[in-house]
Short mmCIF file of C-alpha atoms in Angstrom, two decimals:
data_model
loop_
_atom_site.label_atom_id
_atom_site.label_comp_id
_atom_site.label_asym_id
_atom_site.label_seq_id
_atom_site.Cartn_x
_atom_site.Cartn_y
_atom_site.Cartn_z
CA UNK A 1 -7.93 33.07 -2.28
CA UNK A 2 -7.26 29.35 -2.22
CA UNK A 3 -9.07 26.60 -0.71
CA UNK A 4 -5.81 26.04 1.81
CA UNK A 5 -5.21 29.37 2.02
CA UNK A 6 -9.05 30.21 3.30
CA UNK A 7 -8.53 27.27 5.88
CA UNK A 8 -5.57 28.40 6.86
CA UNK A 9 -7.42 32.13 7.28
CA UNK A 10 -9.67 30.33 9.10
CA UNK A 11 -8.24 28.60 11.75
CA UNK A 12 -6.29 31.42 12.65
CA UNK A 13 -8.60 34.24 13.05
CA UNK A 14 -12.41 32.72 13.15
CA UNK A 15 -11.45 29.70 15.42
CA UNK A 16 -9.48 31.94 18.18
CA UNK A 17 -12.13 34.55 18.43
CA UNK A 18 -15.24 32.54 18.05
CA UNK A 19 -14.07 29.09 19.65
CA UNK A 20 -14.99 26.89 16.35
CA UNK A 21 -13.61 23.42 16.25
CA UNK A 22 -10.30 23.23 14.62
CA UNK A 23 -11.02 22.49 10.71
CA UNK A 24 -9.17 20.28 8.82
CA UNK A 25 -5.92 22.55 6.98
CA UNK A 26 -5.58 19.35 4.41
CA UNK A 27 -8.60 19.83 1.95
CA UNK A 28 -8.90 16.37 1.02
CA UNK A 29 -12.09 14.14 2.49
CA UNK A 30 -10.57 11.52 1.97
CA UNK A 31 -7.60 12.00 3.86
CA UNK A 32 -9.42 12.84 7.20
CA UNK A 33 -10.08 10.83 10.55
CA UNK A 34 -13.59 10.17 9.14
CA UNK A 35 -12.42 9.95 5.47
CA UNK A 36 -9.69 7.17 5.55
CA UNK A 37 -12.44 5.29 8.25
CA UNK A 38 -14.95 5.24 5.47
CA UNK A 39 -12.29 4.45 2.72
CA UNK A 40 -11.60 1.21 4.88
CA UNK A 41 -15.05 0.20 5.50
CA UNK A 42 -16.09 0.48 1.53
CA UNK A 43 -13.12 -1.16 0.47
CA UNK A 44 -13.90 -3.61 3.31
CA UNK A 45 -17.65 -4.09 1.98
CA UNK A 46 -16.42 -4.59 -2.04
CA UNK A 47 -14.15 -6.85 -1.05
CA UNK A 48 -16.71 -8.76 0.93
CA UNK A 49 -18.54 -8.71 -2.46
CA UNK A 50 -15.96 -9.88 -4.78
CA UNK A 51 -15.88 -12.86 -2.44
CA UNK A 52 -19.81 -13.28 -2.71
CA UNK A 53 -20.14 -12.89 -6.47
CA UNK A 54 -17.22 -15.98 -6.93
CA UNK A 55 -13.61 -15.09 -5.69
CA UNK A 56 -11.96 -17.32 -3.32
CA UNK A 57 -12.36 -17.56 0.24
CA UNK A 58 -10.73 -14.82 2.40
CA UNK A 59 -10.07 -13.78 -0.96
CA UNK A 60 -12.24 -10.81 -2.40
CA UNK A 61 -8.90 -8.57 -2.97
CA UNK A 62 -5.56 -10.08 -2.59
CA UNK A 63 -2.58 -8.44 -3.95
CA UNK A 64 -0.30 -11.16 -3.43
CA UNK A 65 -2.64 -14.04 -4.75
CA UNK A 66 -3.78 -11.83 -7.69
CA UNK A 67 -0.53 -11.31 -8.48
CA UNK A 68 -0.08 -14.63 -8.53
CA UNK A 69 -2.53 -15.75 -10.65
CA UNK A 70 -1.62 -13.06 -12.99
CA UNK A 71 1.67 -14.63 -13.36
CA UNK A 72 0.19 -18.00 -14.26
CA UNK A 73 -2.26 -15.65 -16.90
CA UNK A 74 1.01 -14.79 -18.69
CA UNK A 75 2.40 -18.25 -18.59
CA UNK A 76 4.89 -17.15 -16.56
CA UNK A 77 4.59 -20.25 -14.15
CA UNK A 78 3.30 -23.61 -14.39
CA UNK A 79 0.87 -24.21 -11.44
CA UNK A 80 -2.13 -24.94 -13.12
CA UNK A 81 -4.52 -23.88 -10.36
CA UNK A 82 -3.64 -20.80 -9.90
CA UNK A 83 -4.24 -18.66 -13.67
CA UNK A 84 -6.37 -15.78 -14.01
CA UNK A 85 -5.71 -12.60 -15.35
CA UNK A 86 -7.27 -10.94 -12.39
CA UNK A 87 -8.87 -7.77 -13.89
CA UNK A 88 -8.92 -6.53 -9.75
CA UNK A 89 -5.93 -5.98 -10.22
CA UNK A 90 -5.63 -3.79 -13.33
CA UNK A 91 -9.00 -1.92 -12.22
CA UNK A 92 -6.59 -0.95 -8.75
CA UNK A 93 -4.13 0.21 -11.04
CA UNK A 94 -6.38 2.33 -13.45
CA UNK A 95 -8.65 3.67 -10.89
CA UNK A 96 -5.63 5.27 -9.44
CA UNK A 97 -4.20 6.93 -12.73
CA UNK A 98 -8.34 8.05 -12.93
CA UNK A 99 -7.77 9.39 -9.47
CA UNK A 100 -4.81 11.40 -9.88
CA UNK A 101 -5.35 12.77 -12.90
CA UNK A 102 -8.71 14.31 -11.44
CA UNK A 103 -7.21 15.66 -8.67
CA UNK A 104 -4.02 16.78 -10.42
CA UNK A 105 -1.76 14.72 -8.56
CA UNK A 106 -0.07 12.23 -11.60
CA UNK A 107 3.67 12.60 -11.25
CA UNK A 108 5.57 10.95 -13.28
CA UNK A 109 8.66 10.26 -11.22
CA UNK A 110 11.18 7.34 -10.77
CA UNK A 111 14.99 6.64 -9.84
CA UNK A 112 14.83 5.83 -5.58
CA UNK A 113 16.59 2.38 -5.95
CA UNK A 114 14.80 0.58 -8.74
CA UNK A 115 16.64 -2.75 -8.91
CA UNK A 116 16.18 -3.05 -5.05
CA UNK A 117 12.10 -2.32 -5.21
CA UNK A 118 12.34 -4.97 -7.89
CA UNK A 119 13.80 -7.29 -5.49
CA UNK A 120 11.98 -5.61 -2.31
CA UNK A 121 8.38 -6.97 -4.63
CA UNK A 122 9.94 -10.21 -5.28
CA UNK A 123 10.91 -11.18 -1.92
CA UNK A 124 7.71 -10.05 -0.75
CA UNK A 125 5.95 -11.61 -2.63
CA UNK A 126 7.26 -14.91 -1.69
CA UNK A 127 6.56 -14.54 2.06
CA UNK A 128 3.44 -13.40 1.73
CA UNK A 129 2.86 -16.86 -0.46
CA UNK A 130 4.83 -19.11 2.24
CA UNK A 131 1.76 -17.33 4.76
CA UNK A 132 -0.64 -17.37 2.24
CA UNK A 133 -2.12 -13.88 1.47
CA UNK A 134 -1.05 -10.11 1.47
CA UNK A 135 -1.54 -7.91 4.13
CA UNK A 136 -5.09 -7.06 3.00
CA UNK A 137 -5.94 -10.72 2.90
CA UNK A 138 -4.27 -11.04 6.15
CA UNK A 139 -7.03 -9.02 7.62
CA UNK A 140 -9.53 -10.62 5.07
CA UNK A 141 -8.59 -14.19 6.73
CA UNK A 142 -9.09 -12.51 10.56
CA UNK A 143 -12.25 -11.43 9.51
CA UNK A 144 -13.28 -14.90 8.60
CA UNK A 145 -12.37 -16.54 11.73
CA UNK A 146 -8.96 -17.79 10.58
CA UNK A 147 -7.08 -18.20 13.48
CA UNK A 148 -4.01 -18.58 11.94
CA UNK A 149 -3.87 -15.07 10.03
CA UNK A 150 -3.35 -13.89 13.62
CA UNK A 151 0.07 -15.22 13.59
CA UNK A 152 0.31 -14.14 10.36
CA UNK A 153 -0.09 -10.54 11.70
CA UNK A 154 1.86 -10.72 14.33
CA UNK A 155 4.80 -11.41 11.59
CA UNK A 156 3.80 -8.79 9.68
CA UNK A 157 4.29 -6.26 12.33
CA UNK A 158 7.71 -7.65 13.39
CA UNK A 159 8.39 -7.35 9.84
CA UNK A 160 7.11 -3.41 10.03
CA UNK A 161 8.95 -3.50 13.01
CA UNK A 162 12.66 -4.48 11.62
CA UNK A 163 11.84 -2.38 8.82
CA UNK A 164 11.67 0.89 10.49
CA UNK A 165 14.60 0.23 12.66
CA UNK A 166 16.37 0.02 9.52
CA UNK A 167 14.84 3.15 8.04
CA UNK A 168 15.91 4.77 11.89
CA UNK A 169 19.53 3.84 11.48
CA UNK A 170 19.57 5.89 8.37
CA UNK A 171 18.16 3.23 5.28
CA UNK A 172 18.13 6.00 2.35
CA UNK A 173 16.83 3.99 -0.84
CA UNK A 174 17.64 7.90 -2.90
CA UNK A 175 15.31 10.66 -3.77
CA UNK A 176 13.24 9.80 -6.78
CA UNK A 177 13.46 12.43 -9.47
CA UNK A 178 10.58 14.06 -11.88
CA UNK A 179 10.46 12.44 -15.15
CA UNK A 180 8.86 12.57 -18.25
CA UNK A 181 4.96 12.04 -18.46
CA UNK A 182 5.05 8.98 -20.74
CA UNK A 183 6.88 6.96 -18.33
CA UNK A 184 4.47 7.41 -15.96
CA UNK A 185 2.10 6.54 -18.57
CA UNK A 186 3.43 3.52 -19.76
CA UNK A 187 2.76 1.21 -16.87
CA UNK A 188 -1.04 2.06 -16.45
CA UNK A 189 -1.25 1.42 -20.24
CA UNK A 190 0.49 -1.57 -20.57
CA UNK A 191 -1.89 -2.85 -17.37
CA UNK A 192 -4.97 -1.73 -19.60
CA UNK A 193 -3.42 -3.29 -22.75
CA UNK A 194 -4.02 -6.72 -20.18
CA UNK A 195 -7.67 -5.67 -19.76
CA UNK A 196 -8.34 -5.01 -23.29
CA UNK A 197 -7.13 -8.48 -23.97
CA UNK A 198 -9.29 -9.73 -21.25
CA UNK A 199 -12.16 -8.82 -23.47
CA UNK A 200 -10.52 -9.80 -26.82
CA UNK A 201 -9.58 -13.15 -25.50
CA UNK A 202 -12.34 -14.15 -22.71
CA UNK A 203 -12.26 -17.68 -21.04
CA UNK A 204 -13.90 -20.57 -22.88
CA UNK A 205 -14.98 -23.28 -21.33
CA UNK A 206 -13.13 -26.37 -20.83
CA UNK A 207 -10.17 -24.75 -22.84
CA UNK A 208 -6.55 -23.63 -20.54
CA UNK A 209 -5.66 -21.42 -23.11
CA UNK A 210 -7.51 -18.07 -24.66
CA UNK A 211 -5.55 -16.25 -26.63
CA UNK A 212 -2.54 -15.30 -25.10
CA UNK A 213 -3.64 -16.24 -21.63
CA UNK A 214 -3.75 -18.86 -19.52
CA UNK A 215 -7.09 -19.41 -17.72
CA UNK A 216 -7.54 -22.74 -14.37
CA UNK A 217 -10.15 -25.21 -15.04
CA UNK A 218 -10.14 -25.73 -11.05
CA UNK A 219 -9.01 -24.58 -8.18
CA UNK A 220 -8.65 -20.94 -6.63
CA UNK A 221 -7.55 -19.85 -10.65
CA UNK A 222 -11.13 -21.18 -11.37
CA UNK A 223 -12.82 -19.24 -8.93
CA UNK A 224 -13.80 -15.76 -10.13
CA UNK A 225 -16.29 -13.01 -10.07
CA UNK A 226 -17.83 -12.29 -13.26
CA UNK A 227 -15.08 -9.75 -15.19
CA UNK A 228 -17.41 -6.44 -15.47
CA UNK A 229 -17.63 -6.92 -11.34
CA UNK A 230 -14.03 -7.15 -10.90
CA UNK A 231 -12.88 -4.67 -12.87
CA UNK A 232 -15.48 -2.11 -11.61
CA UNK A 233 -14.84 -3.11 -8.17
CA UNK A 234 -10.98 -2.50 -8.53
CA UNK A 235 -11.73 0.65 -10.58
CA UNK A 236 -13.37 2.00 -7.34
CA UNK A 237 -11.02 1.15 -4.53
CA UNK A 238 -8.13 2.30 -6.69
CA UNK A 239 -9.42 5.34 -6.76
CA UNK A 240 -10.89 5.37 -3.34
CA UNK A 241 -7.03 3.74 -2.14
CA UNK A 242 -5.33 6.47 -4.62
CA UNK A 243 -7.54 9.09 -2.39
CA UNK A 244 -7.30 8.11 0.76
CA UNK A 245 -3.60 6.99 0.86
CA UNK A 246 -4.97 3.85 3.07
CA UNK A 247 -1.88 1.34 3.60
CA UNK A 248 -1.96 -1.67 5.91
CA UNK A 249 1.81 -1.30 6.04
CA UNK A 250 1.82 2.32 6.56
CA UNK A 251 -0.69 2.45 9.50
CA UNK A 252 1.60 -0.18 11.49
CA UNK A 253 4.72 1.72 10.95
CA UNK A 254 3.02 5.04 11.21
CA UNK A 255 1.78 4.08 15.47
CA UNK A 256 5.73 2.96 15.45
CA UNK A 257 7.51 5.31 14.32
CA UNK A 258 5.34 8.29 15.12
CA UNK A 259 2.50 7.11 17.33
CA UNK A 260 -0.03 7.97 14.64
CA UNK A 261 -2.97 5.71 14.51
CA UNK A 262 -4.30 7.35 11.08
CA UNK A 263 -3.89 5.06 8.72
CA UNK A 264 -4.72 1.86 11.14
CA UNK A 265 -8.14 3.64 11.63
CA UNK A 266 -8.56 2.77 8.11
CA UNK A 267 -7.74 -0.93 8.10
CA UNK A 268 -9.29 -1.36 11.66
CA UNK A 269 -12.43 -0.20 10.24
CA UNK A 270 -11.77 -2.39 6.57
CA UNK A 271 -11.78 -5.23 9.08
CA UNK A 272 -14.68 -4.76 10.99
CA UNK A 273 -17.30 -4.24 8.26
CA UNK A 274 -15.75 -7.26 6.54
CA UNK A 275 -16.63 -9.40 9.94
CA UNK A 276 -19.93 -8.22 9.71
CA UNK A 277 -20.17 -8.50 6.09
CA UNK A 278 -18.76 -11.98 6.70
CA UNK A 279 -21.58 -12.65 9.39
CA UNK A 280 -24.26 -11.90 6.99
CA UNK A 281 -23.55 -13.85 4.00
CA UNK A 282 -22.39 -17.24 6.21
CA UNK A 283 -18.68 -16.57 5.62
CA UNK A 284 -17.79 -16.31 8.58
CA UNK A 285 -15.85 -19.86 10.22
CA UNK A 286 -14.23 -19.73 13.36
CA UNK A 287 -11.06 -22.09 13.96
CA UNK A 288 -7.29 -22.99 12.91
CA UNK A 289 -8.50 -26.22 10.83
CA UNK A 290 -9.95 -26.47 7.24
CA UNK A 291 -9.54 -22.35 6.43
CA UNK A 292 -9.75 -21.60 2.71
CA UNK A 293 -6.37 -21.62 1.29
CA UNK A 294 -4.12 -21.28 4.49
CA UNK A 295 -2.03 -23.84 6.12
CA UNK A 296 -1.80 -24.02 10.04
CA UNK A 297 2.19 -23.96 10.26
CA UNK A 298 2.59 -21.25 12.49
CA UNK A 299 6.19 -20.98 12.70
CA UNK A 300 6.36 -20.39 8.63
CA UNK A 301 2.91 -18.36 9.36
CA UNK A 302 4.78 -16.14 10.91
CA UNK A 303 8.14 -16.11 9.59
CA UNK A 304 6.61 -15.85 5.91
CA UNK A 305 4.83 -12.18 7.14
CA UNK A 306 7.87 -11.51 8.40
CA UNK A 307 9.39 -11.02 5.49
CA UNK A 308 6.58 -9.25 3.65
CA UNK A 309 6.07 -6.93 6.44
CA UNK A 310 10.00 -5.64 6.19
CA UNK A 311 9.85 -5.97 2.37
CA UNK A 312 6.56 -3.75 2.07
CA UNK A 313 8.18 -1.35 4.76
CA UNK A 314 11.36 -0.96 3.05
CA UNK A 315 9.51 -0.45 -0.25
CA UNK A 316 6.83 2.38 1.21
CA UNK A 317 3.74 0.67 1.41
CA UNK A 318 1.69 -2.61 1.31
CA UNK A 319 1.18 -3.80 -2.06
CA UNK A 320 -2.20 -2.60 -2.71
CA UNK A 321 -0.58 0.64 -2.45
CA UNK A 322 2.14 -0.29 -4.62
CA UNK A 323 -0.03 -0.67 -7.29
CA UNK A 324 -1.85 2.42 -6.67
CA UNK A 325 1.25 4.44 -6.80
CA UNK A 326 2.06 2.46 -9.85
CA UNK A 327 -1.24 4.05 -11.33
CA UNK A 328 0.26 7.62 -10.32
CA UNK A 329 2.97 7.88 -12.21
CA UNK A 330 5.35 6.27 -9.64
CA UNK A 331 8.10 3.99 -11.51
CA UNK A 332 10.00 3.26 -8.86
CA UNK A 333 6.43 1.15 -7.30
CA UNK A 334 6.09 0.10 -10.52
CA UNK A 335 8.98 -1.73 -10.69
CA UNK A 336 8.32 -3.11 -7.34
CA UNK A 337 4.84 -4.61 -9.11
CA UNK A 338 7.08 -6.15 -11.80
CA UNK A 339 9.63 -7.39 -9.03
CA UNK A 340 6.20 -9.39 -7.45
CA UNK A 341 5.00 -10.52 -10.62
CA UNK A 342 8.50 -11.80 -10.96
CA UNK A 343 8.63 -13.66 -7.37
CA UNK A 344 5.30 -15.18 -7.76
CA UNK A 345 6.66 -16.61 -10.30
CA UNK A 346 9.24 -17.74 -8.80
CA UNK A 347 7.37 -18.93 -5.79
CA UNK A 348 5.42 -21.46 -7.72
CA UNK A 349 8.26 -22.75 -10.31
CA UNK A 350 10.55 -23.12 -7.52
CA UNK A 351 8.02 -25.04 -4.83
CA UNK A 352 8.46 -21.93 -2.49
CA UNK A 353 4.80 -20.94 -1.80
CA UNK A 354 2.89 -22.86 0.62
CA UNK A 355 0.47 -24.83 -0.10
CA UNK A 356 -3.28 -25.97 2.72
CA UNK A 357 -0.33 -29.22 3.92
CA UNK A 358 2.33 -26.59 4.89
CA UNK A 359 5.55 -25.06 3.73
CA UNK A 360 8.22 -27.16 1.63
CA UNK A 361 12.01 -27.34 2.66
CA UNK A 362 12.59 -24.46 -0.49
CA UNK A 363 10.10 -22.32 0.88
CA UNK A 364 11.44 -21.81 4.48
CA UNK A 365 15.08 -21.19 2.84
CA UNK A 366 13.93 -18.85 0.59
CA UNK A 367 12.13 -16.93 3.59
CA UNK A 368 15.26 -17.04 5.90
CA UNK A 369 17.52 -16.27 3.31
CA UNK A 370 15.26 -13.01 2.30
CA UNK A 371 14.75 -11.45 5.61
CA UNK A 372 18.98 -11.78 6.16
CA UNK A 373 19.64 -10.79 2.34
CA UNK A 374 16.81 -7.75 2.61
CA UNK A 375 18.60 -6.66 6.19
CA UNK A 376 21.99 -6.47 4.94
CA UNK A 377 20.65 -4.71 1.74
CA UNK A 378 18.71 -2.18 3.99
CA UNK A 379 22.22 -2.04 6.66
CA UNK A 380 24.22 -0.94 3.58
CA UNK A 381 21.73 1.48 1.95
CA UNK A 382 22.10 4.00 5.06
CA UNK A 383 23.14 7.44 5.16
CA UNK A 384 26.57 7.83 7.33
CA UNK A 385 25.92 10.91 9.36
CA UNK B 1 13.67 29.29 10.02
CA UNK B 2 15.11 25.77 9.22
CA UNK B 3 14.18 24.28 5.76
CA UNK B 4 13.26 20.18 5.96
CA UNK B 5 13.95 19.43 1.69
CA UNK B 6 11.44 16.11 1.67
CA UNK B 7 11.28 16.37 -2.40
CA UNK B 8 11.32 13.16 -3.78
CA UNK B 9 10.89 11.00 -0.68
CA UNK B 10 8.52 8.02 -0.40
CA UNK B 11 6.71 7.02 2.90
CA UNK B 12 7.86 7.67 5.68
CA UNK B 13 10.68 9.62 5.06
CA UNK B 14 9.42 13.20 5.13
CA UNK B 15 7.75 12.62 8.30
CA UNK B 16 10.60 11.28 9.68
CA UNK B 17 13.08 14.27 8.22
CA UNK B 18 10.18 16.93 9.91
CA UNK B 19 10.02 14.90 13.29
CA UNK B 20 13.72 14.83 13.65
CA UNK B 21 13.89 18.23 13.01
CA UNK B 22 10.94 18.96 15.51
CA UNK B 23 13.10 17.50 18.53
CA UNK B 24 15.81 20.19 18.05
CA UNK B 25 15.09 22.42 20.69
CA UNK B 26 16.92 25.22 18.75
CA UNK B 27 13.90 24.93 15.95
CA UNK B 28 10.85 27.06 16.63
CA UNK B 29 9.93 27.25 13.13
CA UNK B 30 10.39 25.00 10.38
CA UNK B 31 9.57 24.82 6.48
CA UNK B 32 9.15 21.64 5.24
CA UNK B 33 9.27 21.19 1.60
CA UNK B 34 7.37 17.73 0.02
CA UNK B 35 6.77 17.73 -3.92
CA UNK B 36 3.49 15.14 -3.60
CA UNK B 37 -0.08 16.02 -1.79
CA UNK B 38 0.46 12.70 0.13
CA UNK B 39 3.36 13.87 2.24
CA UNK B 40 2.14 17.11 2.18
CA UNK B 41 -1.15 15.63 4.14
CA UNK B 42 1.10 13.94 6.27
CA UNK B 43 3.44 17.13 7.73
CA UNK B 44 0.26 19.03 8.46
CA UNK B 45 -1.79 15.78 10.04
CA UNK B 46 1.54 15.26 12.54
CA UNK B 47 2.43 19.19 12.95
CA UNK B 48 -1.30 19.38 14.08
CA UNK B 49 -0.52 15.75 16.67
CA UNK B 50 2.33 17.41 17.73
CA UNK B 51 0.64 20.57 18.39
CA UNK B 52 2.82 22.70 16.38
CA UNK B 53 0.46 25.79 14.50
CA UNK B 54 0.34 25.62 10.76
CA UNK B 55 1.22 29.01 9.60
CA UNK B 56 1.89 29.34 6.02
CA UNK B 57 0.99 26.20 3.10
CA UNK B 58 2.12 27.25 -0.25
CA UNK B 59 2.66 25.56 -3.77
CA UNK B 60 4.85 26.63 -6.43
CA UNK B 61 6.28 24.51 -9.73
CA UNK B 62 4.20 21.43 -8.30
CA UNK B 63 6.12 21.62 -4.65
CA UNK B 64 4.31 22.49 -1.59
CA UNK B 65 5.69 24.46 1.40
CA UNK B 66 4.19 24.48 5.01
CA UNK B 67 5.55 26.52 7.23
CA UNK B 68 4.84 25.48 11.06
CA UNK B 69 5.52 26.93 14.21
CA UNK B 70 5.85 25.42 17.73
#
């Protein structure tokens, strides 16, 4: 007899005639009341670390900002400040693809509107750069007193918002389709090629260039934990993320659309142990003024998450998870990594992305003109019946 | 029994496709069928909010099939 099918036994014969509690039908830890509440809190706690051992502020794990940085790595923009191949990120990806293939869940699958999750990760990108952070460093800057992420938040689930009334009118983005196990294969690998390099071509000091990548003499590119850390630490809450299925997006849209607080257990519970991680290690600054990379415009605070919150909704989960289901095989989320690599990009070479003084005249187009483009996108992609 | 086909669906389709379905009053009993462990999570964590029973969860050629009842 299986594991489900022995639960399944179970509830329906011991728990009627002996009153025990109702167990859990789903068989995976991780995916339980108590499970995704722990997943939050020790992704919560490494990411408290990362920012101890040398990341930026507010900035242990940032999807966006990594991203980011990433792009400047690869040369692929030309803001000096901001290059680091940021091994979190890679270790996210990889922990995942360790994840699934020990559970048995890789699936190699793609085909549900690629070329709009490209443009879903690009757009996304650049409002969560015009705000300053992804939705896990949204909660990472509440957690350190930054006023102004509340804004931020309050964007992100108006963004959530608009994005499930489009997926209520009937936004169908296609089925995705089983493919061959390479494919899957060839993102994780290509993300571990990075890593590899990492170690072939480390940082020297006082030099911009290693190798093939691009490495910040100052600023937030500059500031890193030490490369065994970070790429541990992201090994970890990939697979713990992989797991758990914890989402930022998904728990906002989840109380929306189906009153299910699940998943926001998980990030309620990420942001609380950061606060009190925060608390410990003097972190922890109260106000709207002189926050770590953040500006205090709230009107492009808000409008910026705006954006990222519909893009992320629209696309099936926050970016973290993106990457995750990258790991698993998922091309389609794949493609949406390559679309935010792409907008980062973008973000910086075009003046888009905010900077502490504010939001320039380029950036507050290109957020306006997403959330209108994205919305008519999303209007036309519905099922008529 | 009405059959909810979720295969291939990202967050949060499936659970929207199942809840719709739940709101027919003509559906009693309902299959749902999801091809990843993630949705498949999902239909029996909101069946169980919804207080609908769980009566059958199968897999076969890397699909899953719950079976719920109201």
């Amino acid at each position: 007899m299986r594991l489900e099918e022995f639960l399944l036994f179970y509830q329906n014969n011991l728990q009627k005639k002996k009153g025990i509690k109702m167990r859990n039908l789903i068989g995976n830890v991780f995916a339980t009341r108590k499970g995704i509440i722990i997943s939050g809190a020790i992704i919560g706690v490494l990411a408290a670390v990362l920012q101890k051992l040398g990341n930026p502020g507010n900035m242990g794990i940032c999807v966006a900002c990594f991203t980011r940085d990433i792009a400047g790595a690869l040369g692929l923009h030309r803001a000096a400040v901001v290059q680091y191949m940021r091994p979190e990120i890679i270790g996210l990806i990889i922990g995942a693809t360790i994840a699934s293939f020990s559970f048995g869940e890789f699936k190699s699958r793609s085909g549900s509107s690629p070329i709009f999750k490209f443009f879903l990760g690009a757009f996304a990108v650049v409002g969560a750069l015009v705000f300053l952070g992804c939705p896990w460093r949204t909660l990472l800057r509440i957690a350190g007193g930054d006023l102004n992420a509340w804004i931020g938040l309050a964007g992100l689930v108006a963004g959530i918002f608009i994005g499930t009334t489009i997926f209520s009118m009937g936004f169908n983005p296609g089925v995705a389709k089983k493919t061959h196990k390479v494919l899957g294969l060839l993102f994780p690998f290509a993300t571990f090629a990075l890593l590899i390099g990492m170690f072939l071509m480390p940082q020297i000091a006082g030099e911009e260039k290693s190798g093939l990548f691009y490495y910040s003499l100052k600023g937030p590119g500059a500031m890193h934990a030490p490369l065994i850390a970070s790429v541990l630490i992201g090994l970890v809450v990939g697979f713990i993320v992989q797991r758990s299925r914890f989402c930022t997006i998904g728990g906002f849209r989840d109380l929306i659309l189906f009153k299910q607080m699940h998943l926001l257990y998980g990030a309620i519970a990420f942001i609380i142990v950061v606060l009190i991680a925060n608390l410990c290690f003097g972190q922890f600054k109260l106000g709207f003024e002189n926050q770590p990379a953040a500006h205090t415009v709230a009107i492009w605070n808000f409008l910026g998450m705006v954006l990222a919150g519909l893009c992320f909704t629209l696309g099936g989960g926050c970016p973290g998870r993106q990457c995750v289901l990258a790991g698993e095989g998922d091309g389609d989320s794949a493609v949406f990594v390559i679309g935010m690599l792409f907008g980062a990009a973008i973000a910086h070479n075009w003046g888009l992305a905010a900077t502490p003084k504010g939001v320039g005249i380029n950036g507050q187009i290109a957020v306006v003109a997403g959330i209108i483009t994205v919305m008519v996108i999303g209007y036309f992609m519905r099922d008529r019946d | 029994m009405k059959t909810v086909d979720a295969k291939g669906l990202a967050c949060p389709q499936p659970i929207m496709k199942m809840v719709s379905e739940m709101k027919n009053k003509k559906n009693k009993e309902l299959e749902i069928i999801v091809d990843n462990a993630t949705a498949k999570e999902n239909v029996i964590r909101t069946a169980q909010g919804k207080n609908w029973r769980i009566i059958e969860i199968s897999t076969q050629d890397e699909l899953f099939s719950i079976k719920i009842k109201q």
